[in-house]
N, CA, C and O of each residue as an XYZ file, in Angstrom:
724
protein
N       0.841     -1.187      0.000
C       0.000      0.000      0.000
C       0.883      1.246      0.000
O       1.866      1.320      0.738
N       0.529      2.213     -0.825
C       1.254      3.472     -0.874
C       1.014      4.271      0.404
O      -0.041      4.169      1.030
N       2.009      5.062      0.774
C       1.837      5.932      1.933
C       0.713      6.926      1.645
O       0.680      7.532      0.574
N      -0.206      7.094      2.593
C      -1.320      8.020      2.368
C      -0.869      9.477      2.375
O       0.045      9.869      3.101
N      -1.539     10.255      1.545
C      -1.374     11.706      1.509
C      -2.740     12.309      1.771
O      -3.722     11.932      1.132
N      -2.808     13.248      2.710
C      -4.066     13.912      3.039
C      -3.875     15.415      2.879
O      -2.956     15.994      3.459
N      -4.745     16.047      2.090
C      -4.805     17.504      1.968
C      -6.010     17.970      2.776
O      -7.104     17.427      2.621
N      -5.824     18.972      3.640
C      -6.921     19.492      4.457
C      -7.162     20.956      4.105
O      -6.277     21.802      4.239
N      -8.383     21.230      3.653
C      -8.827     22.587      3.339
C      -9.996     22.943      4.249
O     -10.582     22.076      4.897
N     -10.320     24.207      4.286
C     -11.480     24.661      5.043
C     -11.345     26.124      5.394
O     -10.332     26.760      5.102
N     -12.374     26.647      6.020
C     -12.391     28.048      6.415
C     -11.486     28.285      7.617
O     -11.178     27.353      8.360
N     -11.065     29.520      7.808
C     -10.304     29.887      9.005
C     -11.143     29.582     10.233
O     -12.315     29.952     10.309
N     -10.531     28.907     11.191
C     -11.237     28.557     12.415
C     -11.860     27.181     12.397
O     -12.375     26.728     13.419
N     -11.829     26.500     11.258
C     -12.421     25.161     11.175
C     -11.601     24.142     11.958
O     -12.133     23.135     12.425
N     -10.308     24.407     12.097
C      -9.447     23.475     12.830
C      -8.502     22.688     11.948
O      -8.106     21.580     12.310
N      -8.131     23.233     10.797
C      -7.274     22.517      9.845
C      -5.913     22.175     10.447
O      -5.474     21.027     10.384
N      -5.250     23.168     11.028
C      -3.934     22.927     11.627
C      -4.037     21.977     12.811
O      -3.167     21.131     13.017
N      -5.097     22.120     13.579
C      -5.324     21.222     14.713
C      -5.496     19.790     14.223
O      -4.907     18.864     14.780
N      -6.302     19.609     13.180
C      -6.487     18.277     12.604
C      -5.156     17.741     12.087
O      -4.839     16.571     12.301
N      -4.377     18.579     11.412
C      -3.057     18.147     10.941
C      -2.178     17.669     12.093
O      -1.444     16.689     11.960
N      -2.259     18.368     13.222
C      -1.504     17.956     14.408
C      -1.983     16.622     14.949
O      -1.172     15.785     15.346
N      -3.299     16.416     14.970
C      -3.848     15.130     15.430
C      -3.371     13.992     14.529
O      -2.968     12.932     15.010
N      -3.423     14.227     13.217
C      -2.994     13.196     12.266
C      -1.501     12.908     12.460
O      -1.081     11.751     12.437
N      -0.720     13.942     12.647
C       0.717     13.786     12.907
C       0.941     12.934     14.150
O       1.692     11.960     14.119
N       0.285     13.308     15.238
C       0.501     12.623     16.516
C      -0.069     11.206     16.545
O       0.602     10.270     16.980
N      -1.307     11.054     16.079
C      -2.006      9.777     16.216
C      -1.679      8.767     15.126
O      -1.717      7.561     15.367
N      -1.357      9.252     13.926
C      -1.124      8.339     12.805
C       0.328      8.350     12.321
O       0.663      7.674     11.349
N       1.191      9.117     12.999
C       2.609      9.205     12.655
C       2.832      9.725     11.234
O       3.641      9.182     10.482
N       2.107     10.777     10.883
C       2.246     11.414      9.578
C       3.160     12.628      9.695
O       3.224     13.268     10.745
N       3.859     12.936      8.621
C       4.563     14.196      8.493
C       3.498     15.267      8.265
O       2.580     15.062      7.472
N       3.607     16.403      8.947
C       2.622     17.476      8.820
C       3.295     18.713      8.237
O       4.215     19.272      8.835
N       2.829     19.131      7.068
C       3.275     20.374      6.451
C       2.135     21.375      6.501
O       1.015     21.073      6.088
N       2.422     22.561      7.005
C       1.418     23.621      7.032
C       1.761     24.650      5.975
O       2.850     25.225      5.979
N       0.831     24.874      5.076
C       1.051     25.850      4.019
C       0.851     27.262      4.542
O       1.338     28.210      3.926
N       0.159     27.435      5.645
C      -0.235     28.782      6.070
C       0.388     29.258      7.379
O      -0.258     29.975      8.143
N       1.623     28.874      7.644
C       2.300     29.383      8.829
C       2.702     30.826      8.544
O       3.368     31.093      7.544
N       2.301     31.773      9.420
C       2.690     33.171      9.177
C       4.208     33.312      9.067
O       4.958     32.829      9.914
N       4.639     33.989      7.997
C       6.055     34.244      7.801
C       6.812     33.137      7.087
O       7.968     33.327      6.706
N       6.187     31.997      6.902
C       6.840     30.918      6.158
C       5.763     30.082      5.480
O       4.591     30.132      5.854
N       6.164     29.337      4.507
C       5.227     28.517      3.758
C       5.761     27.089      3.763
O       6.894     26.839      3.351
N       4.941     26.163      4.229
C       5.358     24.770      4.318
C       5.773     24.171      2.990
O       6.622     23.280      2.949
N       5.183     24.651      1.901
C       5.549     24.163      0.567
C       7.008     24.531      0.275
O       7.791     23.702     -0.189
N       7.354     25.795      0.557
C       8.730     26.244      0.337
C       9.683     25.603      1.335
O      10.771     25.162      0.965
N       9.280     25.553      2.585
C      10.122     24.989      3.634
C      10.473     23.527      3.334
O      11.582     23.076      3.623
N       9.524     22.799      2.755
C       9.750     21.386      2.417
C      10.533     21.216      1.118
O      10.960     20.109      0.790
N      10.723     22.314      0.375
C      11.492     22.234     -0.871
C      10.747     21.595     -2.020
O      11.358     20.974     -2.889
N       9.423     21.740     -2.035
C       8.638     21.109     -3.102
C       7.920     22.143     -3.973
O       6.934     21.814     -4.633
N       8.399     23.372     -3.981
C       7.736     24.444     -4.741
C       7.593     24.087     -6.217
O       6.535     24.333     -6.796
N       8.615     23.518     -6.843
C       8.558     23.227     -8.281
C       7.456     22.208     -8.588
O       6.643     22.429     -9.487
N       7.424     21.095     -7.847
C       6.375     20.095     -8.132
C       5.003     20.624     -7.719
O       3.996     20.275     -8.336
N       4.953     21.455     -6.692
C       3.679     22.051     -6.276
C       3.138     22.950     -7.386
O       1.957     22.874     -7.722
N       3.990     23.796     -7.955
C       3.552     24.684     -9.035
C       3.126     23.897    -10.266
O       2.177     24.277    -10.951
N       3.833     22.789    -10.553
C       3.421     21.933    -11.682
C       2.040     21.336    -11.431
O       1.236     21.192    -12.352
N       1.776     20.992    -10.177
C       0.444     20.470     -9.839
C      -0.611     21.546    -10.086
O      -1.638     21.275    -10.709
N      -0.366     22.756     -9.605
C      -1.348     23.828     -9.753
C      -1.547     24.249    -11.200
O      -2.670     24.504    -11.634
N      -0.450     24.319    -11.940
C      -0.523     24.824    -13.311
C      -0.871     23.751    -14.332
O      -1.611     24.012    -15.280
N      -0.344     22.549    -14.145
C      -0.505     21.485    -15.147
C      -1.317     20.295    -14.648
O      -1.519     19.320    -15.371
N      -1.781     20.387    -13.399
C      -2.540     19.286    -12.767
C      -1.715     18.003    -12.716
O      -2.248     16.905    -12.875
N      -0.411     18.153    -12.493
C       0.502     17.012    -12.419
C       0.522     16.471    -10.987
O       1.447     16.739    -10.220
N      -0.497     15.719    -10.653
C      -0.593     15.183     -9.294
C       0.328     13.985     -9.085
O       0.659     13.659     -7.945
N       0.739     13.337    -10.144
C       1.617     12.171    -10.020
C       2.985     12.593     -9.472
O       3.475     12.002     -8.510
N       3.601     13.611    -10.079
C       4.905     14.077     -9.593
C       4.800     14.581     -8.156
O       5.681     14.324     -7.335
N       3.723     15.296     -7.860
C       3.535     15.808     -6.503
C       3.385     14.668     -5.501
O       4.020     14.678     -4.447
N       2.554     13.695     -5.823
C       2.337     12.592     -4.884
C       3.622     11.784     -4.684
O       3.903     11.338     -3.572
N       4.394     11.594     -5.743
C       5.663     10.871     -5.611
C       6.623     11.626     -4.695
O       7.274     11.021     -3.844
N       6.714     12.949     -4.865
C       7.610     13.760     -4.038
C       7.170     13.734     -2.573
O       8.003     13.624     -1.673
N       5.879     13.834     -2.342
C       5.371     13.829     -0.970
C       5.581     12.479     -0.300
O       5.984     12.421      0.861
N       5.314     11.404     -1.010
C       5.513     10.066     -0.435
C       6.991      9.812     -0.132
O       7.331      9.234      0.900
N       7.850     10.243     -1.030
C       9.291     10.087     -0.817
C       9.725     10.864      0.434
O      10.520     10.370      1.234
N       9.202     12.065      0.588
C       9.538     12.894      1.744
C       9.105     12.216      3.045
O       9.879     12.145      3.999
N       7.876     11.721      3.079
C       7.373     11.044      4.281
C       8.174      9.784      4.565
O       8.530      9.513      5.712
N       8.454      9.019      3.528
C       9.210      7.775      3.688
C      10.616      8.049      4.204
O      11.110      7.330      5.073
N      11.263      9.082      3.676
C      12.620      9.429      4.114
C      12.658      9.849      5.576
O      13.695      9.729      6.229
N      11.560     10.331      6.083
C      11.491     10.746      7.484
C      10.903      9.652      8.374
O      10.675      9.875      9.563
N      10.657      8.467      7.800
C      10.135      7.344      8.565
C       8.701      7.517      9.020
O       8.306      6.980     10.055
N       7.915      8.263      8.254
C       6.522      8.530      8.612
C       5.578      7.595      7.853
O       5.908      7.071      6.789
N       4.404      7.408      8.432
C       3.405      6.511      7.848
C       2.615      7.176      6.724
O       1.886      6.497      6.000
N       2.746      8.480      6.568
C       2.041      9.240      5.548
C       2.377     10.707      5.706
O       3.273     11.079      6.463
N       1.638     11.542      4.974
C       1.876     12.987      5.044
C       0.549     13.719      4.976
O      -0.350     13.328      4.232
N       0.433     14.782      5.759
C      -0.758     15.623      5.742
C      -0.321     17.057      5.469
O       0.614     17.563      6.091
N      -1.005     17.703      4.534
C      -0.780     19.107      4.234
C      -2.030     19.883      4.607
O      -3.137     19.542      4.190
N      -1.839     20.931      5.399
C      -2.965     21.799      5.759
C      -2.766     23.139      5.066
O      -1.654     23.662      5.001
N      -3.865     23.685      4.547
C      -3.819     24.879      3.705
C      -4.572     26.038      4.341
O      -5.471     25.844      5.160
N      -4.185     27.253      3.944
C      -4.923     28.401      4.446
C      -6.290     28.461      3.780
O      -6.547     27.776      2.791
N      -7.148     29.284      4.334
C      -8.540     29.309      3.885
C      -8.702     29.791      2.453
O      -9.733     29.530      1.832
N      -7.716     30.485      1.917
C      -7.836     30.968      0.549
C      -7.485     29.906     -0.482
O      -7.701     30.105     -1.677
N      -6.952     28.792     -0.034
C      -6.685     27.687     -0.950
C      -7.961     26.857     -1.038
O      -8.343     26.165     -0.094
N      -8.596     26.945     -2.173
C      -9.799     26.146     -2.396
C      -9.673     25.539     -3.786
O      -9.925     26.195     -4.797
N      -9.284     24.290     -3.810
C      -9.043     23.614     -5.075
C     -10.309     23.563     -5.924
O     -11.426     23.457     -5.419
N     -10.090     23.643     -7.215
C     -11.201     23.424     -8.140
C     -11.564     21.946     -8.090
O     -10.792     21.124     -7.597
N     -12.720     21.625     -8.594
C     -13.119     20.216     -8.645
C     -12.162     19.429     -9.533
O     -11.911     18.252     -9.275
N     -11.621     20.062    -10.581
C     -10.630     19.395    -11.437
C      -9.372     19.075    -10.635
O      -8.825     17.979    -10.752
N      -8.905     20.038     -9.811
C      -7.729     19.793     -8.967
C      -7.991     18.642     -8.000
O      -7.118     17.806     -7.768
N      -9.184     18.608     -7.444
C      -9.524     17.558     -6.474
C      -9.594     16.195     -7.156
O      -9.123     15.197     -6.611
N     -10.174     16.159     -8.329
C     -10.277     14.897     -9.067
C      -8.892     14.401     -9.480
O      -8.609     13.205     -9.408
N      -8.031     15.324     -9.913
C      -6.675     14.958    -10.304
C      -5.901     14.428     -9.099
O      -5.170     13.443     -9.203
N      -6.071     15.090     -7.960
C      -5.411     14.628     -6.730
C      -5.905     13.230     -6.370
O      -5.115     12.352     -6.023
N      -7.194     13.037     -6.453
C      -7.791     11.741     -6.113
C      -7.235     10.622     -7.000
O      -6.989      9.512     -6.528
N      -7.038     10.924     -8.291
C      -6.477      9.936     -9.217
C      -5.078      9.502     -8.796
O      -4.670      8.371     -9.059
N      -4.340     10.403     -8.139
C      -2.980     10.088     -7.692
C      -2.976      9.526     -6.276
O      -1.916      9.369     -5.670
N      -4.165      9.221     -5.747
C      -4.247      8.635     -4.415
C      -4.172      9.635     -3.280
O      -3.965      9.252     -2.129
N      -4.339     10.917     -3.591
C      -4.336     11.953     -2.560
C      -5.752     12.096     -2.024
O      -6.710     12.223     -2.787
N      -5.871     12.073     -0.710
C      -7.168     12.221     -0.049
C      -7.361     13.694      0.266
O      -6.608     14.275      1.048
N      -8.374     14.295     -0.345
C      -8.664     15.701     -0.109
C      -9.817     15.788      0.876
O     -10.867     15.175      0.681
N      -9.606     16.565      1.945
C     -10.599     16.726      2.996
C     -10.996     18.189      3.082
O     -10.147     19.080      3.082
N     -12.285     18.420      3.155
C     -12.822     19.752      3.424
C     -13.347     19.725      4.849
O     -14.404     19.151      5.113
N     -12.612     20.344      5.773
C     -13.047     20.413      7.163
C     -14.155     21.449      7.212
O     -13.921     22.638      6.995
N     -15.350     20.991      7.494
C     -16.556     21.761      7.247
C     -17.209     22.272      8.519
O     -17.415     21.529      9.479
N     -17.525     23.539      8.500
C     -18.286     24.153      9.573
C     -19.032     25.348      9.029
O     -18.692     25.872      7.968
N     -20.038     25.777      9.745
C     -20.783     26.952      9.301
C     -19.875     28.178      9.383
O     -18.890     28.188     10.122
N     -20.220     29.208      8.615
C     -19.420     30.428      8.682
C     -19.415     30.994     10.095
O     -18.391     31.503     10.552
N     -20.537     30.914     10.788
C     -20.621     31.432     12.161
C     -19.692     30.652     13.104
O     -18.935     31.252     13.867
N     -19.751     29.331     13.049
C     -18.894     28.522     13.926
C     -17.416     28.752     13.634
O     -16.615     28.915     14.555
N     -17.055     28.765     12.352
C     -15.652     28.965     11.988
C     -15.171     30.353     12.391
O     -14.081     30.504     12.943
N     -15.992     31.371     12.113
C     -15.581     32.724     12.463
C     -15.445     32.886     13.978
O     -14.487     33.500     14.448
N     -16.383     32.348     14.740
C     -16.296     32.456     16.201
C     -15.055     31.744     16.736
O     -14.398     32.245     17.648
N     -14.737     30.592     16.178
C     -13.532     29.876     16.582
C     -12.282     30.678     16.233
O     -11.350     30.774     17.031
N     -12.275     31.249     15.040
C     -11.166     32.092     14.589
C     -10.983     33.292     15.516
O      -9.867     33.585     15.944
N     -12.085     33.989     15.828
C     -11.999     35.179     16.681
C     -11.537     34.822     18.091
O     -10.787     35.578     18.708
N     -11.973     33.689     18.595
C     -11.529     33.237     19.917
C     -10.022     32.983     19.901
O      -9.308     33.380     20.822
N      -9.545     32.319     18.850
C      -8.116     32.056     18.721
C      -7.336     33.364     18.625
O      -6.268     33.498     19.222
N      -7.863     34.319     17.882
C      -7.160     35.578     17.656
C      -7.042     36.435     18.913
O      -6.142     37.271     19.003
N      -7.932     36.245     19.882
C      -7.802     37.035     21.118
C      -6.496     36.712     21.832
O      -5.964     37.555     22.554
N      -5.976     35.508     21.643
C      -4.717     35.101     22.277
C      -3.531     35.251     21.329
O      -2.398     34.964     21.714
N      -3.771     35.689     20.113
C      -2.730     35.786     19.093
C      -2.164     37.207     19.041
O      -2.883     38.171     19.301
N      -0.889     37.336     18.709
C      -0.325     38.685     18.575
C      -0.929     39.475     17.407
O      -0.898     40.706     17.418
N      -1.480     38.779     16.396
C      -2.038     39.473     15.234
C      -3.388     40.123     15.530
O      -3.701     41.168     14.959
N      -4.177     39.537     16.393
C      -5.489     40.077     16.789
C      -6.384     40.405     15.576
O      -7.029     41.452     15.528
N      -6.401     39.484     14.602
C      -7.258     39.703     13.441
C      -8.712     39.772     13.874
O      -9.109     39.172     14.873
N      -9.503     40.518     13.099
C     -10.901     40.747     13.467
C     -11.861     40.104     12.464
O     -11.447     39.388     11.552
N     -13.141     40.378     12.656
C     -14.193     39.798     11.819
C     -14.035     40.216     10.354
O     -14.261     39.410      9.453
N     -13.648     41.471     10.115
C     -13.440     41.932      8.736
C     -12.342     41.102      8.064
O     -12.483     40.692      6.912
N     -11.260     40.860      8.786
C     -10.175     40.036      8.237
C     -10.704     38.644      7.884
O     -10.397     38.116      6.815
N     -11.493     38.056      8.774
C     -12.039     36.727      8.508
C     -12.835     36.739      7.213
O     -12.653     35.872      6.358
N     -13.730     37.735      7.063
C     -14.544     37.805      5.841
C     -13.684     38.046      4.603
O     -13.916     37.444      3.554
N     -12.689     38.930      4.727
C     -11.814     39.201      3.579
C     -11.126     37.934      3.083
O     -10.926     37.772      1.879
N     -10.768     37.051      3.977
C     -10.010     35.856      3.621
C     -10.856     34.595      3.440
O     -10.339     33.564      3.009
N     -12.138     34.666      3.761
C     -12.946     33.445      3.730
C     -14.202     33.504      2.873
O     -14.717     32.455      2.484
N     -14.704     34.670      2.570
C     -15.994     34.748      1.887
C     -16.011     34.042      0.535
O     -16.999     33.387      0.205
N     -14.950     34.156     -0.250
C     -14.960     33.488     -1.565
C     -14.930     31.967     -1.406
O     -15.614     31.256     -2.141
N     -14.144     31.464     -0.453
C     -14.112     30.018     -0.211
C     -15.433     29.530      0.350
O     -15.895     28.440      0.012
N     -16.049     30.347      1.219
C     -17.329     29.983      1.811
C     -18.373     29.736      0.732
O     -19.106     28.748      0.781
N     -18.438     30.627     -0.229
C     -19.405     30.482     -1.322
C     -19.102     29.219     -2.126
O     -20.005     28.448     -2.452
N     -17.833     29.020     -2.440
C     -17.433     27.866     -3.253
C     -17.719     26.554     -2.529
O     -18.268     25.627     -3.125
N     -17.352     26.465     -1.251
C     -17.477     25.220     -0.510
C     -18.931     24.831     -0.208
O     -19.195     23.691      0.177
N     -19.863     25.755     -0.376
C     -21.259     25.430     -0.096
C     -21.876     24.509     -1.139
O     -22.949     23.948     -0.913
N     -21.215     24.349     -2.269
C     -21.760     23.519     -3.338
C     -21.842     22.048     -2.964
O     -20.954     21.516     -2.296
N     -22.900     21.403     -3.392
C     -23.106     19.981     -3.103
C     -22.005     19.101     -3.700
O     -21.753     17.998     -3.217
N     -21.357     19.596     -4.747
C     -20.299     18.814     -5.388
C     -19.101     18.591     -4.468
O     -18.234     17.771     -4.773
N     -19.043     19.302     -3.357
C     -17.958     19.126     -2.388
C     -18.319     18.139     -1.269
O     -17.488     17.867     -0.403
N     -19.521     17.613     -1.277
C     -19.983     16.768     -0.170
C     -19.082     15.562      0.101
O     -18.843     15.221      1.259
N     -18.584     14.918     -0.946
C     -17.765     13.710     -0.730
C     -16.454     14.003     -0.002
O     -15.814     13.089      0.519
N     -16.058     15.263      0.035
C     -14.799     15.647      0.671
C     -14.976     16.133      2.114
O     -13.988     16.318      2.825
N     -16.208     16.339      2.549
C     -16.481     16.974      3.841
C     -16.267     16.047      5.038
O     -16.587     14.859      5.012
N     -15.710     16.655      6.089
C     -15.709     16.084      7.431
C     -16.199     17.197      8.331
O     -15.675     18.310      8.288
N     -17.193     16.910      9.138
C     -17.737     17.990      9.973
C     -16.736     18.375     11.057
O     -16.068     17.533     11.658
N     -16.665     19.685     11.278
C     -15.720     20.230     12.246
C     -16.396     20.618     13.558
O     -15.739     20.742     14.591
N     -17.710     20.808     13.509
C     -18.442     21.300     14.688
C     -19.689     20.471     14.950
O     -20.305     19.927     14.034
N     -20.037     20.394     16.210
C     -21.290     19.781     16.667
C     -21.857     20.728     17.723
O     -21.228     20.962     18.755
N     -23.031     21.263     17.464
C     -23.677     22.204     18.403
C     -22.730     23.346     18.771
O     -22.601     23.688     19.946
N     -22.078     23.928     17.787
C     -21.207     25.107     17.906
C     -19.875     24.850     18.603
O     -19.122     25.796     18.837
N     -19.564     23.612     18.937
C     -18.262     23.264     19.510
C     -17.520     22.365     18.528
O     -18.132     21.617     17.765
N     -16.191     22.449     18.559
C     -15.413     21.547     17.716
C     -15.713     20.099     18.089
O     -15.899     19.776     19.262
N     -15.760     19.237     17.089
C     -15.959     17.812     17.344
C     -14.708     17.269     18.029
O     -13.677     17.938     18.078
N     -14.808     16.066     18.548
C     -13.701     15.481     19.308
C     -12.551     15.076     18.384
O     -12.762     14.780     17.208
N     -11.338     15.068     18.927
C     -10.201     14.568     18.149
C     -10.433     13.126     17.684
O     -10.042     12.759     16.576
N     -11.063     12.319     18.523
C     -11.320     10.916     18.170
C     -12.216     10.818     16.934
O     -11.980      9.992     16.053
N     -13.242     11.664     16.877
C     -14.128     11.674     15.716
C     -13.341     12.027     14.454
O     -13.494     11.383     13.416
N     -12.503     13.053     14.556
C     -11.730     13.490     13.388
C     -10.765     12.405     12.911
O     -10.677     12.124     11.715
N     -10.053     11.806     13.843
C      -9.095     10.754     13.468
C      -9.827      9.564     12.859
O      -9.366      8.999     11.867
N     -10.949      9.179     13.434
C     -11.725      8.061     12.873
C     -12.205      8.398     11.457
O     -12.178      7.542     10.574
N     -12.639      9.626     11.244
C     -13.069     10.051      9.906
C     -11.925      9.981      8.913
O     -12.120      9.554      7.775
N     -10.737     10.392      9.325
C      -9.554     10.326      8.450
C      -9.200      8.862      8.174
O      -8.908      8.502      7.034
N      -9.224      8.028      9.196
C      -8.929      6.596      8.998
C      -9.898      5.986      7.991
O      -9.489      5.188      7.147
N     -11.177      6.352      8.069
C     -12.162      5.826      7.120
C     -11.852      6.264      5.703
O     -11.967      5.474      4.766
N     -11.454      7.532      5.538
C     -11.119      8.031      4.204
C      -9.861      7.330      3.658
O      -9.774      7.030      2.467
N      -8.901      7.079      4.543
C      -7.689      6.365      4.117
C      -8.049      4.931      3.702
O      -7.589      4.451      2.665
N      -8.859      4.258      4.500
C      -9.266      2.877      4.177
C     -10.037      2.827      2.867
O      -9.833      1.917      2.063
N     -10.913      3.788      2.646
C     -11.705      3.846      1.419
C     -10.809      4.081      0.203
O     -11.109      3.620     -0.899
N      -9.717      4.797      0.412
C      -8.792      5.143     -0.663
C      -7.820      4.019     -0.987
O      -7.198      4.017     -2.050
N      -7.688      3.055     -0.065
C      -6.703      1.959     -0.256
C      -7.140      0.969     -1.300
O      -6.427      0.002     -1.571
């Protein structure tokens, strides 16, 4: 079986980085964050060229090979990439990724739940981003992700306005990995 690759997208506050951390800790995956302030996990990992080929030419094969090699070289069971809220793959990008065995996840929550989670996080952050910032960076993705065509990629992030449990998230990821095998 090939080493699993998981891409995690979603709105700010959905818990993408948190989920990436859970996958790293619980499943022994390498975790790359594309949206670390001041640095980019794609550049930090040295995969900018294959990443750009994926975005421009839909070359998911070269990207998946590079990612699997990276995880294998580090002795990891797989790799998870978490993206900022402005990264919202087209359905063509998602289908191409799927063909290469990449599991694309849309961590899903209502705009209200995600924004409230984001604002709560920002109160403890040095950046102190506000509601306007959230809308500036999330409204276009919010509209796009509401489409039914994204349903197969969704994992719910909230239950009754609280984040779902880490166990639920990990089990959902395990199911997606098993389905992809």
